[in-house]
Amino acid sequence: MEVTLNGYYTLILATLVLLLGRFLVKKIKFLEDFNIPEPVAGGLVAAAIVYALNLVWGYSFTFNQALQTATMLMFFASIGLSADFGRLKAGGSPLLIFTIVVSVFIILQDVVGVAMASVLGLDPLLGLVTGSIALTGGHGTAGAWGIVLEEQYGVVGATTLGIAAATYGLVAGGLVGGPVARRLINKMGLKPAPVNANQSDVEKLAGKQSLYSTKHNEDGDNRHEEMFEKPDNIRLITASSTIESLALFAGALAFADLMTIVAQGTAFELPTFVWALAGGVIIRNALTMVFNFDMFDRAIDVIGNASLSLFLAMALLSLKLWELTDLAGPVLIILLVQTAVMIAYAYFITFRIMGKDYDAAVLAAGHCGFGMGATPTAIANMQAVTDRYLPSPKAFLIVPMVGAFFVDIVNATVLQIFTKLPF
């Protein structure tokens, strides 16, 4: 029996999924320790219930697609509206170098995914799903590209597989980042910070913290630490700032809609959500660089995070878990290989190129976090290391900026190229 739900009922169920996810994350330590997002925790339970209803009584559900699409576009527009290229200057050459290191890994991740899928007899496009779509991209990117692959390329189960792979990546990224950094640090002979540090150690730590505070003052705020990696932080926004921000979102979405139509059938034909991201980037940097406009980032942050949560909740409600039955074995093999590649890359490439010092080891742990999972996993990995050894202001400046903003822009570009290749 087919049950169709309009936008009102879809929104009600999505908010119930989010409330369930919040409850589960608070009550189950594993979910909290590995930074499993609330929409994912609640959504997977909801997807299991939908699967049981289909299996036992034959019920299937159709949710309002327009609402899901709108929240997805809002989320990607928020990434673009937050991507201030002026911050590249604040991060200096290490930020640019780390962005390049991450970009090369995204390409490698997709090459491995496509190659493994072909070897195992799967659609090569499923290799992209188990590559940077789900792993570097996370749940939001997995849901967005899953819809594109299903509707435009006929890849059955792409969304379901993407959500499952992204969930695996969150756990795997949280498991491997700390050990990689600890092994690198031990090779350098650096011991854990003692509980009662001597005066020299205290002065060194104080100097590093002072540098960190100065950097924050130069930047004007520490917004880059508070964006998508800390969605539950309280943001002080006003009605007028919200209206201004919604106008910017509307501009980005209008640009996406227009460019989707104009570019159709040309070499510049892109998924609408990529144009939404691009529109946000153009509006953000045009307003700040040309007109010196003061963007209200806190409102953009709140709208973006709320949109992502609702989109994920609706995407998970729409999952068809029965589509994964035949893919489970081969997909697990691909994900295990991807994990090994991530460890090797962080250990031998990220660490060496970023300077082969303590900061580079912490950056390697962070790269494992968002290279397999998401920025919150990267932050948790780095905190686990710095709590045991020394602070790393450099790593905590670079990783949130690259993980929350620039990596999505690079990933969207790389994926667009890969989907056009003749597999």
Short mmCIF file of N, CA and C in Angstrom, two decimals, residues 257-315:
data_model
loop_
_atom_site.label_atom_id
_atom_site.label_comp_id
_atom_site.label_asym_id
_atom_site.label_seq_id
_atom_site.Cartn_x
_atom_site.Cartn_y
_atom_site.Cartn_z
N ASP A 257 18.72 28.12 -9.73
CA ASP A 257 17.61 27.76 -10.61
C ASP A 257 17.84 28.27 -12.02
N LEU A 258 18.31 29.51 -12.12
CA LEU A 258 18.56 30.11 -13.43
C LEU A 258 19.68 29.37 -14.17
N MET A 259 20.79 29.10 -13.47
CA MET A 259 21.94 28.46 -14.11
C MET A 259 21.65 27.01 -14.49
N THR A 260 20.81 26.35 -13.72
CA THR A 260 20.43 24.97 -14.06
C THR A 260 19.72 24.94 -15.41
N ILE A 261 18.89 25.94 -15.65
CA ILE A 261 18.17 26.02 -16.93
C ILE A 261 19.10 26.46 -18.06
N VAL A 262 19.89 27.50 -17.80
CA VAL A 262 20.76 28.07 -18.84
C VAL A 262 21.84 27.07 -19.27
N ALA A 263 22.40 26.33 -18.30
CA ALA A 263 23.53 25.44 -18.59
C ALA A 263 23.09 24.06 -19.08
N GLN A 264 21.80 23.81 -19.12
CA GLN A 264 21.31 22.49 -19.52
C GLN A 264 21.74 22.16 -20.95
N GLY A 265 22.36 20.98 -21.10
CA GLY A 265 22.80 20.54 -22.41
C GLY A 265 24.14 21.09 -22.84
N THR A 266 24.81 21.87 -21.95
CA THR A 266 26.12 22.42 -22.26
C THR A 266 27.18 21.74 -21.42
N ALA A 267 28.44 22.13 -21.64
CA ALA A 267 29.54 21.57 -20.86
C ALA A 267 29.48 22.01 -19.40
N PHE A 268 28.69 23.03 -19.12
CA PHE A 268 28.58 23.57 -17.75
C PHE A 268 27.34 23.05 -17.03
N GLU A 269 26.74 22.00 -17.52
CA GLU A 269 25.56 21.44 -16.86
C GLU A 269 25.97 20.80 -15.54
N LEU A 270 25.45 21.32 -14.45
CA LEU A 270 25.79 20.86 -13.11
C LEU A 270 24.52 20.57 -12.32
N PRO A 271 24.60 19.73 -11.28
CA PRO A 271 23.45 19.56 -10.39
C PRO A 271 23.06 20.90 -9.76
N THR A 272 21.80 21.08 -9.49
CA THR A 272 21.32 22.37 -8.97
C THR A 272 22.00 22.73 -7.65
N PHE A 273 22.27 21.74 -6.80
CA PHE A 273 22.86 22.08 -5.50
C PHE A 273 24.30 22.59 -5.65
N VAL A 274 25.00 22.18 -6.71
CA VAL A 274 26.34 22.72 -6.96
C VAL A 274 26.24 24.19 -7.35
N TRP A 275 25.24 24.52 -8.16
CA TRP A 275 25.02 25.92 -8.52
C TRP A 275 24.61 26.74 -7.29
N ALA A 276 23.86 26.14 -6.36
CA ALA A 276 23.50 26.84 -5.13
C ALA A 276 24.73 27.17 -4.31
N LEU A 277 25.65 26.21 -4.23
CA LEU A 277 26.91 26.45 -3.53
C LEU A 277 27.71 27.54 -4.23
N ALA A 278 27.80 27.44 -5.55
CA ALA A 278 28.55 28.44 -6.33
C ALA A 278 27.92 29.82 -6.20
N GLY A 279 26.58 29.87 -6.23
CA GLY A 279 25.90 31.14 -6.06
C GLY A 279 26.20 31.79 -4.72
N GLY A 280 26.23 30.96 -3.67
CA GLY A 280 26.56 31.47 -2.35
C GLY A 280 27.97 32.03 -2.30
N VAL A 281 28.92 31.32 -2.91
CA VAL A 281 30.32 31.78 -2.94
C VAL A 281 30.42 33.13 -3.65
N ILE A 282 29.76 33.24 -4.80
CA ILE A 282 29.82 34.48 -5.58
C ILE A 282 29.21 35.64 -4.80
N ILE A 283 28.03 35.42 -4.23
CA ILE A 283 27.35 36.49 -3.48
C ILE A 283 28.19 36.90 -2.28
N ARG A 284 28.69 35.92 -1.54
CA ARG A 284 29.47 36.20 -0.33
C ARG A 284 30.69 37.06 -0.65
N ASN A 285 31.48 36.62 -1.60
CA ASN A 285 32.75 37.30 -1.83
C ASN A 285 32.58 38.59 -2.62
N ALA A 286 31.53 38.67 -3.43
CA ALA A 286 31.26 39.94 -4.11
C ALA A 286 30.85 41.01 -3.10
N LEU A 287 29.99 40.64 -2.17
CA LEU A 287 29.52 41.61 -1.17
C LEU A 287 30.63 42.04 -0.22
N THR A 288 31.48 41.10 0.20
CA THR A 288 32.51 41.44 1.19
C THR A 288 33.71 42.14 0.56
N MET A 289 34.11 41.72 -0.65
CA MET A 289 35.31 42.27 -1.26
C MET A 289 35.04 43.55 -2.04
N VAL A 290 33.90 43.59 -2.74
CA VAL A 290 33.60 44.75 -3.59
C VAL A 290 32.85 45.84 -2.82
N PHE A 291 31.85 45.42 -2.04
CA PHE A 291 31.00 46.39 -1.35
C PHE A 291 31.29 46.50 0.15
N ASN A 292 32.27 45.71 0.63
CA ASN A 292 32.64 45.74 2.05
C ASN A 292 31.43 45.51 2.95
N PHE A 293 30.55 44.60 2.53
CA PHE A 293 29.32 44.31 3.26
C PHE A 293 29.63 43.42 4.46
N ASP A 294 29.04 43.72 5.59
CA ASP A 294 29.27 42.96 6.82
C ASP A 294 28.26 41.80 6.88
N MET A 295 28.71 40.61 6.55
CA MET A 295 27.84 39.44 6.53
C MET A 295 27.50 39.01 7.97
N PHE A 296 26.25 38.62 8.18
CA PHE A 296 25.84 38.15 9.50
C PHE A 296 25.95 36.63 9.52
N ASP A 297 27.17 36.18 9.82
CA ASP A 297 27.48 34.76 9.70
C ASP A 297 26.69 33.88 10.67
N ARG A 298 26.34 34.42 11.82
CA ARG A 298 25.62 33.59 12.80
C ARG A 298 24.25 33.18 12.26
N ALA A 299 23.58 34.08 11.58
CA ALA A 299 22.27 33.75 11.00
C ALA A 299 22.43 32.73 9.87
N ILE A 300 23.45 32.91 9.04
CA ILE A 300 23.72 31.95 7.96
C ILE A 300 24.00 30.57 8.55
N ASP A 301 24.75 30.55 9.63
CA ASP A 301 25.09 29.31 10.32
C ASP A 301 23.85 28.58 10.81
N VAL A 302 22.97 29.31 11.49
CA VAL A 302 21.75 28.71 12.05
C VAL A 302 20.85 28.17 10.94
N ILE A 303 20.63 28.97 9.91
CA ILE A 303 19.77 28.54 8.81
C ILE A 303 20.36 27.33 8.10
N GLY A 304 21.68 27.35 7.89
CA GLY A 304 22.34 26.24 7.22
C GLY A 304 22.27 24.94 8.00
N ASN A 305 22.52 25.02 9.30
CA ASN A 305 22.47 23.81 10.12
C ASN A 305 21.06 23.26 10.26
N ALA A 306 20.07 24.15 10.41
CA ALA A 306 18.69 23.70 10.49
C ALA A 306 18.26 23.03 9.19
N SER A 307 18.67 23.61 8.06
CA SER A 307 18.34 23.03 6.76
C SER A 307 18.97 21.65 6.58
N LEU A 308 20.24 21.52 6.99
CA LEU A 308 20.92 20.23 6.88
C LEU A 308 20.22 19.17 7.73
N SER A 309 19.86 19.52 8.95
CA SER A 309 19.20 18.55 9.84
C SER A 309 17.88 18.07 9.25
N LEU A 310 17.08 19.02 8.75
CA LEU A 310 15.79 18.64 8.18
C LEU A 310 15.96 17.82 6.90
N PHE A 311 16.93 18.20 6.08
CA PHE A 311 17.18 17.45 4.85
C PHE A 311 17.59 16.02 5.15
N LEU A 312 18.51 15.84 6.10
CA LEU A 312 18.96 14.50 6.45
C LEU A 312 17.82 13.66 7.03
N ALA A 313 17.01 14.28 7.87
CA ALA A 313 15.88 13.56 8.45
C ALA A 313 14.94 13.06 7.36
N MET A 314 14.64 13.92 6.40
CA MET A 314 13.73 13.51 5.31
C MET A 314 14.39 12.49 4.38
N ALA A 315 15.70 12.66 4.14
CA ALA A 315 16.41 11.70 3.28
C ALA A 315 16.44 10.32 3.92
#
